[in-house]
XYZ file of C-alpha atoms in Angstrom:
186
model
C 8.045 1.555 24.009
C 8.366 1.347 20.249
C 11.612 3.240 18.942
C 11.002 5.719 16.913
C 14.395 4.539 14.894
C 12.554 1.091 14.750
C 11.492 0.711 10.658
C 8.359 -0.022 9.957
C 5.960 -0.799 7.008
C 2.675 1.370 5.851
C 0.675 -1.125 3.406
C -1.427 0.657 0.764
C -4.233 -1.556 -0.121
C -6.536 -0.713 -2.791
C -8.218 -1.325 -6.422
C -6.377 0.067 -9.274
C -6.728 3.956 -9.860
C -8.029 4.107 -5.998
C -5.033 5.940 -4.929
C -1.638 4.055 -3.733
C 1.278 4.808 -5.508
C 0.481 8.749 -5.342
C -0.387 8.613 -1.635
C 3.072 6.277 -1.792
C 4.596 9.213 -3.439
C 2.963 11.869 -0.755
C 4.426 10.049 1.991
C 7.652 10.131 0.957
C 8.135 13.245 0.289
C 6.710 14.480 4.334
C 8.727 11.215 5.260
C 11.432 11.532 3.573
C 13.997 13.959 5.781
C 13.258 10.921 9.363
C 15.385 8.382 7.841
C 15.543 6.137 5.385
C 12.307 4.989 3.343
C 12.052 2.482 -0.131
C 8.956 2.318 -1.585
C 7.221 -0.851 -3.124
C 5.317 -0.206 -5.761
C 3.227 -3.308 -7.236
C 3.690 -2.575 -10.720
C 7.754 -1.388 -10.564
C 8.126 -4.975 -8.336
C 6.576 -6.946 -11.326
C 8.846 -5.554 -13.417
C 11.940 -7.149 -11.766
C 11.878 -8.980 -8.890
C 7.936 -10.724 -9.862
C 8.291 -10.316 -14.719
C 8.481 -14.329 -14.308
C 5.031 -13.928 -12.477
C 1.176 -13.642 -14.057
C -2.394 -12.768 -12.798
C -3.588 -16.744 -11.644
C -4.566 -16.410 -7.294
C -1.028 -18.859 -6.876
C 1.292 -15.886 -8.643
C -0.248 -13.090 -7.258
C 0.265 -14.613 -3.998
C 4.426 -15.077 -4.522
C 4.497 -11.626 -5.749
C 2.562 -10.170 -2.182
C 5.428 -13.175 -0.595
C 8.174 -11.083 -2.608
C 7.110 -8.265 -1.620
C 6.215 -9.348 1.677
C 10.125 -10.842 2.023
C 12.058 -8.146 1.145
C 9.642 -5.139 3.242
C 10.239 -7.739 6.833
C 14.168 -7.668 5.116
C 14.728 -3.633 4.736
C 11.514 -2.911 7.868
C 13.853 -4.961 10.614
C 16.548 -2.547 8.966
C 15.197 0.429 10.008
C 13.949 1.258 7.021
C 10.737 3.023 6.800
C 8.367 0.857 3.550
C 6.027 1.889 1.529
C 4.157 -0.791 0.103
C 1.476 0.265 -2.489
C -0.103 -3.209 -4.027
C -3.372 -4.593 -4.629
C -2.664 -7.385 -2.333
C -6.682 -8.460 -3.273
C -6.927 -11.703 -0.874
C -7.112 -10.823 3.064
C -5.203 -14.041 3.643
C -2.130 -12.407 2.430
C -2.526 -9.007 4.067
C -2.579 -11.147 6.948
C 0.634 -13.230 5.873
C 1.749 -9.186 5.685
C 1.368 -7.952 9.443
C 1.836 -11.577 10.670
C 5.777 -10.859 9.042
C 6.553 -7.719 9.009
C 7.442 -5.869 12.525
C 5.770 -2.800 13.049
C 2.378 -2.311 10.184
C 0.150 -0.332 9.456
C -3.138 -1.475 7.255
C -4.345 0.854 4.577
C -7.143 0.398 2.919
C -6.971 3.142 0.167
C -10.928 3.177 -0.481
C -12.726 4.152 -3.907
C -15.673 3.047 -5.377
C -14.962 0.996 -8.369
C -16.846 3.735 -10.410
C -14.659 5.521 -9.604
C -11.598 4.012 -10.768
C -12.899 3.170 -13.595
C -13.538 6.566 -14.454
C -10.020 7.364 -13.405
C -8.603 4.822 -15.049
C -5.208 5.719 -15.227
C -2.721 2.671 -16.286
C -6.427 2.310 -19.198
C -6.829 -0.958 -16.845
C -10.164 -1.536 -16.504
C -10.528 -0.681 -19.986
C -9.529 -3.321 -21.848
C -10.637 -5.759 -18.675
C -13.758 -4.269 -19.224
C -13.814 -5.621 -23.165
C -12.351 -8.550 -21.873
C -8.770 -8.271 -23.498
C -7.611 -8.825 -20.181
C -8.684 -12.054 -17.923
C -7.887 -12.625 -13.790
C -8.655 -7.798 -13.022
C -8.742 -7.034 -9.574
C -13.008 -5.985 -8.928
C -13.880 -6.544 -13.284
C -13.843 -10.402 -13.067
C -10.594 -11.232 -9.782
C -12.892 -10.800 -6.649
C -11.421 -7.891 -3.854
C -11.524 -8.226 -0.495
C -11.678 -5.114 1.707
C -10.200 -5.245 4.690
C -12.369 -6.438 7.586
C -10.223 -4.522 10.384
C -7.274 -1.864 8.626
C -5.455 0.329 10.888
C -6.626 3.180 9.005
C -9.564 4.239 6.105
C -8.878 6.389 3.684
C -11.993 7.231 1.189
C -9.347 8.741 -1.997
C -12.875 10.156 -3.294
C -13.998 11.874 -0.447
C -10.051 13.233 1.442
C -7.640 14.078 -1.121
C -4.022 13.082 -1.062
C -2.872 15.836 2.116
C -6.128 14.511 4.533
C -5.243 10.685 3.254
C -1.457 11.355 4.146
C -2.068 13.427 7.812
C -4.716 10.008 8.673
C -1.516 7.691 8.074
C 1.185 10.110 9.921
C -1.486 10.665 12.749
C -1.556 6.521 13.192
C 1.740 5.776 12.077
C 2.907 8.176 15.688
C 0.293 7.399 17.568
C 1.934 3.872 17.783
C 4.614 5.716 18.992
C 6.807 4.928 15.126
C 7.382 8.195 14.546
C 8.138 11.067 17.571
C 6.541 14.150 18.284
C 8.596 16.657 16.917
C 9.319 14.730 13.521
C 5.133 14.174 13.298
C 4.726 18.284 13.760
C 6.663 19.051 11.321
C 4.936 16.301 8.935
C 1.784 17.455 9.067
C 1.904 21.364 8.992
């Protein structure tokens, strides 16, 4: 039986604008009273730990590898790690699951058209105008997960529904006590 005090990782993957950061923020609100939480947001990590990297496949893999390494250290110390990262390649996400104990892979699914319409950072507009190269979903591939632990469709589910779906899976995997789960999903 897995201890409810054991660390774990919620790995949110999806296109830019799919809702990863929004879901991560709501997960923090719901989980904050249970124990230590750390959010590994791709945009924030690129400002510090990965500021020396670009967007080639090799650089993306290195960026992901750095996040995986940090997440592994945190999770094995009992921290709940929430990773909000495009992580476009299946191979890298599989490596994350191998390396980080109790990883729940969540596909934050939204059609490309919806992500382009949302475009919170104006990046799709720039990529479509040719101002940004190697942009995931436009001129660089996003490999959808083949068998994620959870799929949330943010064009069909609101944030609360998405987070409840994720919390249900975490609880089902024995990573949240019944009491904690019930208090988070009321």
